[in-house]
PDB file of C-alpha atoms in Angstrom:
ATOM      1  CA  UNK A   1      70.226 -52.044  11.329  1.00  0.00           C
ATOM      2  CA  UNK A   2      71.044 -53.166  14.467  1.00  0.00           C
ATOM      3  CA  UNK A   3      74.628 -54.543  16.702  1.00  0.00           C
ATOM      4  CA  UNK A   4      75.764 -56.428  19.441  1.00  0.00           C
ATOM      5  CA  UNK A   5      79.348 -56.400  21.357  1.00  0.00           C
ATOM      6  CA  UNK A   6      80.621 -59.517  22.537  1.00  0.00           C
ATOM      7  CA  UNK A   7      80.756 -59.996  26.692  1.00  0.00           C
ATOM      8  CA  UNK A   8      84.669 -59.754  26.236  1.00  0.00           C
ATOM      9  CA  UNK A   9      84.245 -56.197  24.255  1.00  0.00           C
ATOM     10  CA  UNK A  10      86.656 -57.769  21.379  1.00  0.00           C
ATOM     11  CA  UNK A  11      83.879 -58.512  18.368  1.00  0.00           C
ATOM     12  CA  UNK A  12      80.776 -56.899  16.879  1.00  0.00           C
ATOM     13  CA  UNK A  13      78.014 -58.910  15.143  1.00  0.00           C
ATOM     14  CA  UNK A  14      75.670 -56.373  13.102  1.00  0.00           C
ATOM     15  CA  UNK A  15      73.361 -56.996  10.554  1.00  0.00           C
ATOM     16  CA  UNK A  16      73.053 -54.950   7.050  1.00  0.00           C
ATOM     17  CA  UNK A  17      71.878 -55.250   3.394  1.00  0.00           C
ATOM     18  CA  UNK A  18      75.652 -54.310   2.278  1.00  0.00           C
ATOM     19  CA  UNK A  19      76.888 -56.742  -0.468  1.00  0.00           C
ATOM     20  CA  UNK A  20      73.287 -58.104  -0.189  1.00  0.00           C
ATOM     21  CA  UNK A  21      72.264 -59.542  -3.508  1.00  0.00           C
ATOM     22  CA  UNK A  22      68.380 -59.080  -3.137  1.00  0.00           C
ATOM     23  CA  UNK A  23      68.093 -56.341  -0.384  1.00  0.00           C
ATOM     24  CA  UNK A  24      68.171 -58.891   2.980  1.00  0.00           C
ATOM     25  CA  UNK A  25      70.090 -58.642   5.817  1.00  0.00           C
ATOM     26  CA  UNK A  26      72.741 -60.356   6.697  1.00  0.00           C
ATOM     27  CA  UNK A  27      75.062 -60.932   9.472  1.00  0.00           C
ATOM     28  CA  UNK A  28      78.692 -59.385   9.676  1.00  0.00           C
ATOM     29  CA  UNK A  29      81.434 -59.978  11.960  1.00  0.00           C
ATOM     30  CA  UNK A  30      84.184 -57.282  13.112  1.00  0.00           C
ATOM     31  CA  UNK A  31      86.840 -57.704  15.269  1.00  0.00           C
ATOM     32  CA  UNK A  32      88.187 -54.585  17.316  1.00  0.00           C
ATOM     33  CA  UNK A  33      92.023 -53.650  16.676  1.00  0.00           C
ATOM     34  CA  UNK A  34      94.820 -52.652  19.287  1.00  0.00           C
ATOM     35  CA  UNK A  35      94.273 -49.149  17.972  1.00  0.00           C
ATOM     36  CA  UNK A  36      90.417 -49.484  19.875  1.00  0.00           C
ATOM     37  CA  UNK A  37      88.719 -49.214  15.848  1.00  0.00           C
ATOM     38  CA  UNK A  38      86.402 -51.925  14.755  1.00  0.00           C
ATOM     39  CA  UNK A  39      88.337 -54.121  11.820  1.00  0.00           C
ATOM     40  CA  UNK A  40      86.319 -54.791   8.293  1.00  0.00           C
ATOM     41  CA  UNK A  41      83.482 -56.708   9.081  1.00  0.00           C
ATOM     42  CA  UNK A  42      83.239 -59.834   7.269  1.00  0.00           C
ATOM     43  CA  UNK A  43      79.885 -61.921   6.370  1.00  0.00           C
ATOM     44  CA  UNK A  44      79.220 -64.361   8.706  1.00  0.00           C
ATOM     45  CA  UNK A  45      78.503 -66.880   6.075  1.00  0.00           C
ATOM     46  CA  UNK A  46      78.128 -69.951   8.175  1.00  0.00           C
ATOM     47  CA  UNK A  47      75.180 -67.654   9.608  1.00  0.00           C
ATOM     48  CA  UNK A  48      72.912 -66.435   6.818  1.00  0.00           C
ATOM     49  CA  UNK A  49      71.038 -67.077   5.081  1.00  0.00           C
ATOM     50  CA  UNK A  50      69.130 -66.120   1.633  1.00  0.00           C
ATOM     51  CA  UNK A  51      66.662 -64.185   3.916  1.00  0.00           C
ATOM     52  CA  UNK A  52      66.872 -62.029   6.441  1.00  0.00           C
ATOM     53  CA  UNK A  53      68.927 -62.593   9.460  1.00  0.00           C
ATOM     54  CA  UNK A  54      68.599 -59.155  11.720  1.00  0.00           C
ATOM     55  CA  UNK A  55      69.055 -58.014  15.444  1.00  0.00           C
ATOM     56  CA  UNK A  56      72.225 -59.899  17.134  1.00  0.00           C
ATOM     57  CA  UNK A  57      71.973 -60.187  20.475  1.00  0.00           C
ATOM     58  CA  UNK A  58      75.219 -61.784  23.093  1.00  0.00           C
ATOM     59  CA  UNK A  59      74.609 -63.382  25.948  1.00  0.00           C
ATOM     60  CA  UNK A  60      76.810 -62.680  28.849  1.00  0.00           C
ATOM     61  CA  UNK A  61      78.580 -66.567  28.268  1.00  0.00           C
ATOM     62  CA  UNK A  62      79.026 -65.397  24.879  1.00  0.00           C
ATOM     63  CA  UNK A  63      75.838 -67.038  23.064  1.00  0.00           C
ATOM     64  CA  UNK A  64      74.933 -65.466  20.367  1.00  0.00           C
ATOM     65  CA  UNK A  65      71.036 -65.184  19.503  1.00  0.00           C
ATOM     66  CA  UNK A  66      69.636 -63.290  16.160  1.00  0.00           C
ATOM     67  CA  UNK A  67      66.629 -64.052  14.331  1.00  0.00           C
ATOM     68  CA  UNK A  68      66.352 -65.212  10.772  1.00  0.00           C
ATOM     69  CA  UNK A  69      63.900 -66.138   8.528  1.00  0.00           C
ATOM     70  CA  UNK A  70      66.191 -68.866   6.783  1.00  0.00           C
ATOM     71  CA  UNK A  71      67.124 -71.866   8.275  1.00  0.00           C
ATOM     72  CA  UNK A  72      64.572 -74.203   9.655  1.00  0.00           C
ATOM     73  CA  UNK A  73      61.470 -70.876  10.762  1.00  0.00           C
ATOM     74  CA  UNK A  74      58.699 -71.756  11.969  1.00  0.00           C
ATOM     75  CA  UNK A  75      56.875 -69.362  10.223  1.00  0.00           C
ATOM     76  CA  UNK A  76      58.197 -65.087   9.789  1.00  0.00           C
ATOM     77  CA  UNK A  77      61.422 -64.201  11.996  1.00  0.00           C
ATOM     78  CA  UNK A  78      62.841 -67.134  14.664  1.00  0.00           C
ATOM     79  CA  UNK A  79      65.002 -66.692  17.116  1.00  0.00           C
ATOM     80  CA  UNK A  80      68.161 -68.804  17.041  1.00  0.00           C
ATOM     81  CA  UNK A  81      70.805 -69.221  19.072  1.00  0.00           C
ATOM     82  CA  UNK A  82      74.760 -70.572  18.382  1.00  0.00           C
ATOM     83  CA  UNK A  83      77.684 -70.600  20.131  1.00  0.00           C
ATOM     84  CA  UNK A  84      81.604 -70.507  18.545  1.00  0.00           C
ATOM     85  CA  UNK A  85      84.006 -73.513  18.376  1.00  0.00           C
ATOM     86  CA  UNK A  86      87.294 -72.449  19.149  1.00  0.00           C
ATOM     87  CA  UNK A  87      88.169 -75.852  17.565  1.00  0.00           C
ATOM     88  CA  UNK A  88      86.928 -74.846  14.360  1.00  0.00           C
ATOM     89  CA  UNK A  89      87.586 -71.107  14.236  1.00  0.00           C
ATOM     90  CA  UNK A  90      83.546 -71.177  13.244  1.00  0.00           C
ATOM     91  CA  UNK A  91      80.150 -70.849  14.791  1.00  0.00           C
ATOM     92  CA  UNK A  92      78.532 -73.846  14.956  1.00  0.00           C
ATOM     93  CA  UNK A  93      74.748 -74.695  12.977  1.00  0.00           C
ATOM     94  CA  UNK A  94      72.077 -72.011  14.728  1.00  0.00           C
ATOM     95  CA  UNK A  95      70.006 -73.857  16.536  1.00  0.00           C
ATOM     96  CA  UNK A  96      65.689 -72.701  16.340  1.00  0.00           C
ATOM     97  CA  UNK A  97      64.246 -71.828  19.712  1.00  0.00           C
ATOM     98  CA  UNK A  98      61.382 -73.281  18.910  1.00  0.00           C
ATOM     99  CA  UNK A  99      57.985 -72.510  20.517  1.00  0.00           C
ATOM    100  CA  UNK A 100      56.812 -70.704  22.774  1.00  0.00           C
ATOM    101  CA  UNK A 101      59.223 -68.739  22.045  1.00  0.00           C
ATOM    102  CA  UNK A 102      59.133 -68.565  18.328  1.00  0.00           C
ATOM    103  CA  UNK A 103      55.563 -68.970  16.406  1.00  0.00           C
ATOM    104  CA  UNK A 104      54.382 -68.980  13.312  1.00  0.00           C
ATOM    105  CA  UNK A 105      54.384 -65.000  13.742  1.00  0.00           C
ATOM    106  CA  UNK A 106      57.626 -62.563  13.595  1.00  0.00           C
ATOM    107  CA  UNK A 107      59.503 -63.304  16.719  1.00  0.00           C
ATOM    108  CA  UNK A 108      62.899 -60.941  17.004  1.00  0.00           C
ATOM    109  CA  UNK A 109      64.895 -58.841  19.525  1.00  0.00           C
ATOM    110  CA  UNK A 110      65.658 -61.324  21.794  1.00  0.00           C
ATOM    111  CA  UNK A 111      67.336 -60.562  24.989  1.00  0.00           C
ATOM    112  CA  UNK A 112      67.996 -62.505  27.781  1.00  0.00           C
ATOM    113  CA  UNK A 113      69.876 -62.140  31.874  1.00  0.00           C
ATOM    114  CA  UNK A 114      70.027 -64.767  33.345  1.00  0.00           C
ATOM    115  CA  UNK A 115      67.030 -67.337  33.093  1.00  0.00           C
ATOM    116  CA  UNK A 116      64.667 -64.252  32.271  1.00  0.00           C
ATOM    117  CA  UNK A 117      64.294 -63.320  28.266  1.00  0.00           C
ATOM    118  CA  UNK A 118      62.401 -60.439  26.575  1.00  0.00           C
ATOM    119  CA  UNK A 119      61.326 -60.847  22.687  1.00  0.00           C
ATOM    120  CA  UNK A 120      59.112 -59.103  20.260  1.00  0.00           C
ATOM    121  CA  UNK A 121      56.454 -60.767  18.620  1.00  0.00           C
ATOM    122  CA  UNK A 122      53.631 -59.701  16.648  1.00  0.00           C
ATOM    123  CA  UNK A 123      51.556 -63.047  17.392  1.00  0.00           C
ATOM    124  CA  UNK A 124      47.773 -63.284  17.351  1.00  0.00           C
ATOM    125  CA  UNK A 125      46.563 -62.119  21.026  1.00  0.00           C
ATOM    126  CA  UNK A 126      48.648 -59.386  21.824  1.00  0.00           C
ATOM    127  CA  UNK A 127      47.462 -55.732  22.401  1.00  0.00           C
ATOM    128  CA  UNK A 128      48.985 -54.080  19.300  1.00  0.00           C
ATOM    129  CA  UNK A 129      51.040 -54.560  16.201  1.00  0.00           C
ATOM    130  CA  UNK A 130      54.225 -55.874  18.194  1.00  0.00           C
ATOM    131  CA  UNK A 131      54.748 -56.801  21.446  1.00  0.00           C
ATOM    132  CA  UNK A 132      57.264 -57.516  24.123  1.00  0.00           C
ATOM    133  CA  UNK A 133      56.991 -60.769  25.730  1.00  0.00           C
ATOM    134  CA  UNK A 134      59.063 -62.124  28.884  1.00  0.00           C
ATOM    135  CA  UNK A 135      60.043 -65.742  29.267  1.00  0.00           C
ATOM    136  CA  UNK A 136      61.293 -67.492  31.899  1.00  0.00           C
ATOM    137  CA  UNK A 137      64.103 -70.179  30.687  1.00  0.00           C
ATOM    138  CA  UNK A 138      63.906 -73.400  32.799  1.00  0.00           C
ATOM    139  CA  UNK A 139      66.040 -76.556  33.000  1.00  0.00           C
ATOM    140  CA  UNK A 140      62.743 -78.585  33.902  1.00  0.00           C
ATOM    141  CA  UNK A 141      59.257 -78.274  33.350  1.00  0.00           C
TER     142      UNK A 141
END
């Protein structure tokens, strides 16, 4: 359904139902060969869940964000965030936004330059079925 490229152009996350056993999504990995074609993508197991995980989304350090309704949500579609540990070969445990950001809504399609992000949410308050919130990502309140 949807993809993301890696800062360093060398790995695509997407998300799909393929191999799904009950119709989720999941998220797959693929890793772009010397002849410039994208590799088999492989579940990223360490990443799903059995619900949906959907819309990847790198950062330009290489933090990957995606939204999931496994893990620990806070209610419908978080966003979560992870980074990879050379160390381990691995991603490490996603790690839940947490509010404001995420709500007891759907909150997905997270995108983010710099300190400023942009999400989707269909929370209570907004002025239709979904809509696009900004956030401003401090280090102190």
């Amino acid at each position: 359904t949807h993809a993301a490229i890696s800062p360093d152009g060398q790995w695509l996350v997407y998300a799909s139902d393929y191999k799904s056993k009950n119709g989720d999504l999941n998220l797959f990995l693929s890793k772009k060969q010397s002849n410039g074609e994208w590799g088999e993508g492989k579940m990223m197991i360490e990443l799903n869940t059995d619900q949906n995980e959907d819309s990847p989304f790198f950062d330009e350090d290489g933090t990957l964000y995606f939204c999931s309704k496994g893990f620990n949500s806070i209610g419908g579609f978080d966003i979560f965030m992870t980074t990879f540990n050379k160390n381990r070969n691995a991603y490490e445990s996603p790690t839940n936004l947490g509010p404001p950001i995420n709500s007891v809504a759907n909150d997905i399609f997270f995108t983010k330059k710099g300190s400023v992000a942009y999400f989707t949410s269909n929370r209570a308050g907004g002025y239709g079925r979904e809509d696009i919130y900004r956030a401003y990502l401090l280090n102190q309140v």
